[in-house]
Short mmCIF file of C-alpha atoms in Angstrom, two decimals:
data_model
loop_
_atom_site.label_atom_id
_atom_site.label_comp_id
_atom_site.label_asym_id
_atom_site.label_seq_id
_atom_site.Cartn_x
_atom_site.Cartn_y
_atom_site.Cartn_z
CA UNK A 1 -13.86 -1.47 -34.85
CA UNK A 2 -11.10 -3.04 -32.83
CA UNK A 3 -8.84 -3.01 -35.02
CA UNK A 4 -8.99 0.13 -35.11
CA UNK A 5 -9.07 1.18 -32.01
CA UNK A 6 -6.17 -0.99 -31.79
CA UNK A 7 -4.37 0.58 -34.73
CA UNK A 8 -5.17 4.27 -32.96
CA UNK A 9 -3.85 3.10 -29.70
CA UNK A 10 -0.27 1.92 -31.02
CA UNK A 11 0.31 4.43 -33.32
CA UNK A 12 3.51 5.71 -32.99
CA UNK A 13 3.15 9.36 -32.62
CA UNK A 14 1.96 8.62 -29.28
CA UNK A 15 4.43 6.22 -28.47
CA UNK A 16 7.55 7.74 -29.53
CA UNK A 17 9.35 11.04 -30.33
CA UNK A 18 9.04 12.22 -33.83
CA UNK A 19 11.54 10.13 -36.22
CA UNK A 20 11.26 6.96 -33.96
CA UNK A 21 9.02 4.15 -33.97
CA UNK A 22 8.58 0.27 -33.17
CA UNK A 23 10.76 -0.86 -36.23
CA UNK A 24 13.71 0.77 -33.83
CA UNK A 25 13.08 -1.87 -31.46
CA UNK A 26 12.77 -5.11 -33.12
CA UNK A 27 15.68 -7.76 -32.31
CA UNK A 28 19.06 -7.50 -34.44
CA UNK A 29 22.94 -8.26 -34.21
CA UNK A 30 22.24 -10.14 -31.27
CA UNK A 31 20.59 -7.67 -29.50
CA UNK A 32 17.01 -7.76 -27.39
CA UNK A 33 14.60 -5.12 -26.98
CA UNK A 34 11.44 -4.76 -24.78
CA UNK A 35 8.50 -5.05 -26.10
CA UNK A 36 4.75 -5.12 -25.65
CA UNK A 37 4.06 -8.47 -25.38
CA UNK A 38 5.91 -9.33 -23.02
CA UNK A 39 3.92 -7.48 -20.26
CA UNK A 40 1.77 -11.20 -20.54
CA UNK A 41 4.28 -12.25 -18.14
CA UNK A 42 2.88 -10.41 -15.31
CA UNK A 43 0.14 -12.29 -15.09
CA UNK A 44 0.79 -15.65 -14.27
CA UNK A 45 3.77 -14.13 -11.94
CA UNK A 46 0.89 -11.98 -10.00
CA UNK A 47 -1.19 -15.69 -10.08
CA UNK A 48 2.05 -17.11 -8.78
CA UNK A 49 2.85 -14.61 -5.88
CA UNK A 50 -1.00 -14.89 -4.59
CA UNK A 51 -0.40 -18.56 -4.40
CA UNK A 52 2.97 -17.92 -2.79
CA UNK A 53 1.60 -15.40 0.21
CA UNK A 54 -0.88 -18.03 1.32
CA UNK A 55 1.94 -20.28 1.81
CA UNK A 56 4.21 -17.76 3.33
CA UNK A 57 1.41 -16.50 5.73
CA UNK A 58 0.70 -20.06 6.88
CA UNK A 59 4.25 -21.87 6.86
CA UNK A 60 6.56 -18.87 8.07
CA UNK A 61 4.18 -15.73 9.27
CA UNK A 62 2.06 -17.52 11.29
CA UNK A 63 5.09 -19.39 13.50
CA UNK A 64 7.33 -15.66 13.53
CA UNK A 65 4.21 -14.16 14.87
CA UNK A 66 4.01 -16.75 17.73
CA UNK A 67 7.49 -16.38 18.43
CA UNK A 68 6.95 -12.52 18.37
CA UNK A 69 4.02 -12.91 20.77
CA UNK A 70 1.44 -12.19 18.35
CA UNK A 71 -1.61 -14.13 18.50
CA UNK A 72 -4.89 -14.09 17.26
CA UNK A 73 -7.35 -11.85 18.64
CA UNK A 74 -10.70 -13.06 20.44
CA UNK A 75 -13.56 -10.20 20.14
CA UNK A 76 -16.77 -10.84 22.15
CA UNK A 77 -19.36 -11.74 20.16
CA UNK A 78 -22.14 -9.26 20.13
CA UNK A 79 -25.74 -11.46 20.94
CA UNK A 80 -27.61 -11.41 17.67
CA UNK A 81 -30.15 -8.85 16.54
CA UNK A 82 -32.01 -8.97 13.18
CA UNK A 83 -32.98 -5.66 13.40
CA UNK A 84 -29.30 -4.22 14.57
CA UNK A 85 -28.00 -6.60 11.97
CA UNK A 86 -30.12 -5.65 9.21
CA UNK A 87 -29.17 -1.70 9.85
CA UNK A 88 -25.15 -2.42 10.11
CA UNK A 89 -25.25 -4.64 6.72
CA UNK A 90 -27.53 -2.64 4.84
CA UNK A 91 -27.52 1.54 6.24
CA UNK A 92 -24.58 2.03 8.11
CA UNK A 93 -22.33 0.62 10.54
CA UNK A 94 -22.14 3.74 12.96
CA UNK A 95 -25.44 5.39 13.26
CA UNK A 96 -26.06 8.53 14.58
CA UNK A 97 -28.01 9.76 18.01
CA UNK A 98 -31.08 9.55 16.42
CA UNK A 99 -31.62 6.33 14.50
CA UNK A 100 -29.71 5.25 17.65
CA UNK A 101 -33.03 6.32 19.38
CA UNK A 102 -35.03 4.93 17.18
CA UNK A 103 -33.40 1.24 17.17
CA UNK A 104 -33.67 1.61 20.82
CA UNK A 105 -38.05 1.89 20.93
CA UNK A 106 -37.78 -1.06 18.39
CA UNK A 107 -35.22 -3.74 20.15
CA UNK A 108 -36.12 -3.01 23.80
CA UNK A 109 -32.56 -2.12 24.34
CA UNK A 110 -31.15 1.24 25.95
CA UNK A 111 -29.36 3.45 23.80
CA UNK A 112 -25.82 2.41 25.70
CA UNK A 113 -26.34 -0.97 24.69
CA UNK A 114 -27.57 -0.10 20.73
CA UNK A 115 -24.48 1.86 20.89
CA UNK A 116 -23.05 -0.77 22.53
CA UNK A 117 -23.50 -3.53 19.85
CA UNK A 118 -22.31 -1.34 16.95
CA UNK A 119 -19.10 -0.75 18.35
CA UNK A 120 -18.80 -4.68 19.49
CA UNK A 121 -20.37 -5.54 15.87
CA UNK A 122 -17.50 -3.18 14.44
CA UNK A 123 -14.89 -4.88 16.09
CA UNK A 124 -16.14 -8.21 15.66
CA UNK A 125 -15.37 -7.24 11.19
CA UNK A 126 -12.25 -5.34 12.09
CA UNK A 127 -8.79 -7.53 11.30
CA UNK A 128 -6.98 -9.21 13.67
CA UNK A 129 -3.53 -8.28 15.19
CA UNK A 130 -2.27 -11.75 13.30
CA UNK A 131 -3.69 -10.95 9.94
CA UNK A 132 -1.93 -7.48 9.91
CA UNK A 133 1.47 -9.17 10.80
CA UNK A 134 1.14 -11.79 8.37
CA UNK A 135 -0.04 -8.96 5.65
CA UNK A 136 3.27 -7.08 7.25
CA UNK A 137 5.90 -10.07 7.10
CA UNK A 138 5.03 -10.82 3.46
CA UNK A 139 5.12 -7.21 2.28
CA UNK A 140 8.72 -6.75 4.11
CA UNK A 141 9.74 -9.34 2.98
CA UNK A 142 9.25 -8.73 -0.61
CA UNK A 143 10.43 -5.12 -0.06
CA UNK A 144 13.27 -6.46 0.80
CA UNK A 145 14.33 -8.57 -1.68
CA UNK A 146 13.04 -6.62 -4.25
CA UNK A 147 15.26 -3.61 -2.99
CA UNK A 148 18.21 -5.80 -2.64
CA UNK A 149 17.80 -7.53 -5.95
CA UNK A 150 17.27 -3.95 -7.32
CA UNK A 151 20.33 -2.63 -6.21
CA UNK A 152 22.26 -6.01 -7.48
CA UNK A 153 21.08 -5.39 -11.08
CA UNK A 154 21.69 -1.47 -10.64
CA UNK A 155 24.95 -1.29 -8.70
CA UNK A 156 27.59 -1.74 -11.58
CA UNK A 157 25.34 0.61 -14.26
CA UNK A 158 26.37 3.84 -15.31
CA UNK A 159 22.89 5.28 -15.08
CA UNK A 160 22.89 4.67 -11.14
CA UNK A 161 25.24 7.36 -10.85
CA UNK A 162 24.75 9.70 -13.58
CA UNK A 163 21.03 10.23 -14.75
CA UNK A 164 21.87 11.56 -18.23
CA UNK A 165 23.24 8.19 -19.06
CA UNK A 166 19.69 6.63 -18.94
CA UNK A 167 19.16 8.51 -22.16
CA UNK A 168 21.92 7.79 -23.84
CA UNK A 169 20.90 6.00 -27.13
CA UNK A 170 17.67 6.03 -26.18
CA UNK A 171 15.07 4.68 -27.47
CA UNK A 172 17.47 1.92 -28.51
CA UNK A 173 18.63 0.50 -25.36
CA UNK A 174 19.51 -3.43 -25.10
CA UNK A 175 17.10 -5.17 -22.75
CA UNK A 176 19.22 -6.92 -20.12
CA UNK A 177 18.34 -10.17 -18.62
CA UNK A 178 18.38 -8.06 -15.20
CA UNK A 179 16.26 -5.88 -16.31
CA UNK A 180 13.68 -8.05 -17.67
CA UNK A 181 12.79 -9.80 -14.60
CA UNK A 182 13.21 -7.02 -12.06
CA UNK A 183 10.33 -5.48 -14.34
CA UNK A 184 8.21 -8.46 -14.46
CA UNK A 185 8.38 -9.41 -10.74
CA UNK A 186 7.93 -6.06 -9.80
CA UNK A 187 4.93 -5.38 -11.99
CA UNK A 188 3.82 -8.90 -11.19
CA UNK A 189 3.91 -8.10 -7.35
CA UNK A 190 1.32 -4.93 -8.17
CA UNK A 191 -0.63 -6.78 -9.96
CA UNK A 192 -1.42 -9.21 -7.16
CA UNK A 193 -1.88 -6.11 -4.50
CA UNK A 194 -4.55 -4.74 -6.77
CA UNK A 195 -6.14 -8.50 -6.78
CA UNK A 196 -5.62 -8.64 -3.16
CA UNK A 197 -6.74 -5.39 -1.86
CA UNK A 198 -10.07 -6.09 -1.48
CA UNK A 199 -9.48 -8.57 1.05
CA UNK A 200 -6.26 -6.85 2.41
CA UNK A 201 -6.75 -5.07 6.03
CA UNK A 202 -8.47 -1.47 4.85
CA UNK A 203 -6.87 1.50 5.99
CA UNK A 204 -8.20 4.95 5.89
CA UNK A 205 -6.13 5.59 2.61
CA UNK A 206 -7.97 3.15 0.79
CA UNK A 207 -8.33 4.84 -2.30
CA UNK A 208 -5.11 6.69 -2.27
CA UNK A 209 -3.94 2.77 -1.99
CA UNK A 210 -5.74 1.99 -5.52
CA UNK A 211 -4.69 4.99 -7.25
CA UNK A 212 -0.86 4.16 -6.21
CA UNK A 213 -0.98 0.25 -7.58
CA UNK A 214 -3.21 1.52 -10.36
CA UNK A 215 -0.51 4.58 -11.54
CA UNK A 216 2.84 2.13 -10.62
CA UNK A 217 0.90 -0.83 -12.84
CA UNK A 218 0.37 2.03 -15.87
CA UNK A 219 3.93 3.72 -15.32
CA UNK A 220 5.64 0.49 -15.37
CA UNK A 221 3.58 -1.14 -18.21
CA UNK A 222 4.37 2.31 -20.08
CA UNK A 223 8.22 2.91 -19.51
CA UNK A 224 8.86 -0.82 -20.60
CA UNK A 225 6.98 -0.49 -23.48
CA UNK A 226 8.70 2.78 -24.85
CA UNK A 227 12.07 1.30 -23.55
CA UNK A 228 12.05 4.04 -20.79
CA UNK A 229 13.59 0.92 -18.21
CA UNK A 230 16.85 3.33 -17.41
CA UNK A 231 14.41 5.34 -15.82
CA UNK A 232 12.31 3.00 -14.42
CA UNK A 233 14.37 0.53 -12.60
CA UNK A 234 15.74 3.49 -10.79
CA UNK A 235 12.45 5.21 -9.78
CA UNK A 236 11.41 1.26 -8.64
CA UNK A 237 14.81 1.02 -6.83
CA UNK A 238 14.11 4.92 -5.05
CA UNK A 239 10.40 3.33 -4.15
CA UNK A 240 11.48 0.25 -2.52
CA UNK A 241 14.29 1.76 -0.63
CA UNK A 242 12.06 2.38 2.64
CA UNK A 243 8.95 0.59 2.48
CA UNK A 244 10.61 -2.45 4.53
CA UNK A 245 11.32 -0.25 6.81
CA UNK A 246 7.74 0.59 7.66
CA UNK A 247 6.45 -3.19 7.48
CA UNK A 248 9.17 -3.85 9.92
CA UNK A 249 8.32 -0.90 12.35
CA UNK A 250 4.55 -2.74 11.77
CA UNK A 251 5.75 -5.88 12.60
CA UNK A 252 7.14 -5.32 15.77
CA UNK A 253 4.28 -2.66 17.03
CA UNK A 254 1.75 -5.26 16.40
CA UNK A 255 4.26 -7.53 18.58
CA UNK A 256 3.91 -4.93 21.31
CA UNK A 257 7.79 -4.09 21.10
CA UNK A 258 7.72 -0.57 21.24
CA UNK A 259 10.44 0.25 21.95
CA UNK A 260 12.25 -1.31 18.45
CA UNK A 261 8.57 -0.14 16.51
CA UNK A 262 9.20 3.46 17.06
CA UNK A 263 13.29 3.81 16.61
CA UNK A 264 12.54 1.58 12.88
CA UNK A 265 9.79 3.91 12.32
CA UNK A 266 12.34 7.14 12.44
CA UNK A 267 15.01 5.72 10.63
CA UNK A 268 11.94 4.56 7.93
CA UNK A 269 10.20 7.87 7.64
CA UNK A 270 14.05 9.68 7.69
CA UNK A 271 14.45 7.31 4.38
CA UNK A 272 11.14 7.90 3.17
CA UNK A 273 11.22 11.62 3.28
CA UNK A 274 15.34 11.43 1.38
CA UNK A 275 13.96 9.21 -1.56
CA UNK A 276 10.80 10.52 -1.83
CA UNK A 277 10.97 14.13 -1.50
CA UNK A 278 13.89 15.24 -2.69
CA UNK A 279 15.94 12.24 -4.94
CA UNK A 280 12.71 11.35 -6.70
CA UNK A 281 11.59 14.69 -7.26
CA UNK A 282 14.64 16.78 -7.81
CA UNK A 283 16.75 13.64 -10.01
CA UNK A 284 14.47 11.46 -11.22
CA UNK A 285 11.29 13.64 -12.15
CA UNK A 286 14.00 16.76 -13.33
CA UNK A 287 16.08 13.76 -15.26
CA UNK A 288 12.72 12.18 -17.03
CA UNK A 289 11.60 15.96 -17.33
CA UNK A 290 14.11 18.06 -18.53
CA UNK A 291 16.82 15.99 -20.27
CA UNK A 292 14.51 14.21 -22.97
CA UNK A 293 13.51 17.41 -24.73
CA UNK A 294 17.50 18.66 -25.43
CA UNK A 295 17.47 15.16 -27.18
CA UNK A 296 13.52 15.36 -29.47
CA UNK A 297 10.61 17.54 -29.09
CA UNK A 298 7.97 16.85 -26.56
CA UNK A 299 5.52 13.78 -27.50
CA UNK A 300 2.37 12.27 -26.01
CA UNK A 301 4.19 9.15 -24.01
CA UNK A 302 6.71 12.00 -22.45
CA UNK A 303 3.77 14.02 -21.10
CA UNK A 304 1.56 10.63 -19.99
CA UNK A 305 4.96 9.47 -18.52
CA UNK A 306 5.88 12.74 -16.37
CA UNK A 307 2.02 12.55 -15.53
CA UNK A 308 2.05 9.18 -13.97
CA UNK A 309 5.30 10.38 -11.83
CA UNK A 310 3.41 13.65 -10.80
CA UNK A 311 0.74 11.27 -9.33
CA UNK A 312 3.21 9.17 -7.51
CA UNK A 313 4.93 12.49 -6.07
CA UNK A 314 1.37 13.96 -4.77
CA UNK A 315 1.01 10.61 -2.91
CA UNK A 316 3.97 10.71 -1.64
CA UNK A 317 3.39 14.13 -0.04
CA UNK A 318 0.11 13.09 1.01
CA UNK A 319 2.01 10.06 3.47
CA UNK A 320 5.07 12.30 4.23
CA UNK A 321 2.31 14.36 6.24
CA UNK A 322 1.14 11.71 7.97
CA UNK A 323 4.48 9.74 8.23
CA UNK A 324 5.83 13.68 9.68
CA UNK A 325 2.71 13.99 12.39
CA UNK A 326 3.31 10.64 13.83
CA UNK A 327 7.04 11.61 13.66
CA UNK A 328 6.45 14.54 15.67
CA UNK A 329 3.97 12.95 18.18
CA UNK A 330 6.66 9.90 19.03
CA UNK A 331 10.18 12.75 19.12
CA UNK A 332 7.97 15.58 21.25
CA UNK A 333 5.71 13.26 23.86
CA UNK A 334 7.54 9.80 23.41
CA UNK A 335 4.15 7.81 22.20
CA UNK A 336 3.73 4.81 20.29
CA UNK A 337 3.49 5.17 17.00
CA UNK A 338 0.65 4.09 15.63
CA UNK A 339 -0.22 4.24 11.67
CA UNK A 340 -2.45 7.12 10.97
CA UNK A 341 -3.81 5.26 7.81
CA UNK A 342 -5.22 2.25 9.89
CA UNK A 343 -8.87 2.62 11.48
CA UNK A 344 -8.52 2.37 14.96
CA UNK A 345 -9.93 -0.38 16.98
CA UNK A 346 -12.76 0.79 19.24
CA UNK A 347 -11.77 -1.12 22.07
CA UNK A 348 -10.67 1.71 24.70
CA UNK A 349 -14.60 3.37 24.19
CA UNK A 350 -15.75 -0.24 24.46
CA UNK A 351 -13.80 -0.64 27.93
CA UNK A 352 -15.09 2.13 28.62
CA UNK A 353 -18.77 1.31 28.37
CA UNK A 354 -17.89 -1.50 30.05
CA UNK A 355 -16.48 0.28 33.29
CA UNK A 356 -20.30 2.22 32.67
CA UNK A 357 -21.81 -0.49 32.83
CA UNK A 358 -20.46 -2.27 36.14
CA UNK A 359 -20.95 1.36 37.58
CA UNK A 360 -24.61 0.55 36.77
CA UNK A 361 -24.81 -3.05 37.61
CA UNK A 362 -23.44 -1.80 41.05
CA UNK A 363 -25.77 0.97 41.27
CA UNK A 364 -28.99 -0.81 39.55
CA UNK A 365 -28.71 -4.28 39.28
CA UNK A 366 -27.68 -6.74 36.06
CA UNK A 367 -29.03 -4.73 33.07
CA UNK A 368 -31.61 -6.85 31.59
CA UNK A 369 -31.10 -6.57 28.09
CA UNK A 370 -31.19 -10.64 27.04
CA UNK A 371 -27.61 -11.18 27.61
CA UNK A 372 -25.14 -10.67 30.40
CA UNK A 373 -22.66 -7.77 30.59
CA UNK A 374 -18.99 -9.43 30.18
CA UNK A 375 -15.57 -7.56 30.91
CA UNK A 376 -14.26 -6.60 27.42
CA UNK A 377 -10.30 -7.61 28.63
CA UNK A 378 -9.16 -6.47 24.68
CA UNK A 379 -5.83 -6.01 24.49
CA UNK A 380 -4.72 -2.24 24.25
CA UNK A 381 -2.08 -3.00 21.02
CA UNK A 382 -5.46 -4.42 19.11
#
């Protein structure tokens, strides 16, 4: 049975445009072509780069973010409650007025102070300012190199500056050493986002996260296995052309320097909005879409390939909204910018409460709830 299925999955009509096949890419007169196997790579390069953040976040993220004046955040610890506890773990971790109610008759506690502990007990699981620089730093710097080392390999290659060429003798094209390992580092480098996501800092684009690793992972796996790595070293190069821009502008916010968070953030979302919504779109998806069919007829991997890149273009005008709103808010009123995606820290209401409750403490006396009210001093770039 699987050999089958494995003999369905690589058959060549699905692979390849009618006439062509794997025999066209097996190694002769000196010359190397991608193939399947090779993908194995990735793995122990995602194993190595997971091994490689820890070290980076605890050797050279940790002491940038003390120089930057980032330091770990201390939430108050909310006193503890099995019955509060066993609702946040196992119903939900914001109720709503009524179970509020209810958990008030059975703890003994006012409503302000069930509603009180939720929003301390949320902030207590919320990440710290440190852990988002470090996350940050090592994604910037990554970015980075990748875009640098991306531009290296592309800079002297035909293809860079006119699209047609990446079809030129396709699908026998020579697999350069350059090539090979901007693919495997790159896919490597998803591959250990995916792993790490679940313990990554969760933004409100969570899944919109997944489905971007999970359709970059597939449409990198898939160009390099039907030799489409013209095409996708440049879409890889267009990708990583602003996103270390935006882990900078996150660096320095979570540093508290405004000022130098909210000019990067223009110049990033100026870049963003260039290479994603109108190079990749208008030259690489009408170059991967409309050239290959004056050269064969239509096939499976040409459809599944345009598919994956129709994915990565609805994502990308799902952020350009948000990356445009926050755009607006900073140019028209002069805020901070703050990332949409991230779920805000609740520390202004809990300040707020706070101020409540010395009002009442004033007013009424210590609140005798079994623990004493303390001032909440959170920092306001939490």
């Amino acid at each position: 049975m699987l050999s089958g299925l494995s003999d369905w999955f690589w058959q060549e009509q699905l692979w390849f445009p009618k006439g062509l096949g794997w025999a066209d890419l097996e190694d002769r007169d000196g010359r190397v072509y991608a193939k399947a196997q090779d993908l194995w790579v990735a793995l122990p390069i995602a194993l190595i780069f997971l091994i490689i953040r820890q070290i980076f976040e605890r050797t050279l993220a940790t002491p940038l973010a003390s120089l930057l004046g980032v330091k770990e955040t201390v939430r108050l610890q909310v006193p503890h409650n099995p019955t509060l506890e066993s609702y946040y773990c196992n119903i939900t971790k914001n109720p709503k007025q009524t179970p509020i109610a209810s958990l008030s008759k059975q703890t003994g506690f006012s409503e302000r102070q069930v509603q009180r502990w939720f929003r301390r007990r949320r902030n207590q699981d919320r990440p710290s300012l440190l852990k988002r620089f470090r996350e940050a730093s090592w994604r910037f710097t990554f970015y980075l190199l990748a875009f640098i080392a991306g531009l290296a390999s592309l800079i002297d290659k035909p293809w860079l500056y006119d699209l047609k060429e990446m079809w030129q003798g396709f699908p026998v094209l020579t697999l350069l050493p350059s090539q090979y390992w901007y693919y495997m580092i790159e896919l490597g480098f998803y591959g250990s986002l995916l792993v790490s996501v679940a313990s990554d800092v969760k933004r409100k684009d969570f899944k919109e996260q997944i489905v971007h690793h999970v359709a970059t992972i597939l449409l990198i796996s898939f160009s390099w296995c039907v030799n489409y790595i013209r095409a996708g070293t440049l879409i890889m190069l267009v990708h990583d052309s602003s996103d270390y821009f935006l882990e900078s502008a996150k660096m320095f916010n979570y540093a508290g320097w405004r000022n130098a968070c909210n000019y990067i953030f223009i110049v990033f979302a100026a870049v963003f909005i260039i290479s994603r919504l109108v190079i990749f779109p208008f030259w690489i998806i009408y170059c991967t879409w409309i050239y290959p069919v004056t050269m064969y007829e239509p096939f499976f991997g040409y459809y599944f390939f345009n598919g994956l890149l129709m994915v990565l273009q609805c994502l990308h005008i799902f952020w350009a909204v948000l990356i445009i709103r926050m755009a607006i808010r900073f140019l028209t009123h002069n805020e901070k910018v703050d990332d949409e995606r991230s779920d805000k820290d609740e520390t202004d209401e809990s300040e707020e409460e706070e101020e409540q409750a010395k009002k009442d403490m004033r007013k009424n006396g210590p609140v005798q709830n079994g623990h004493t009210v303390h001032n909440n001093n959170h920092s306001k770039i939490e």
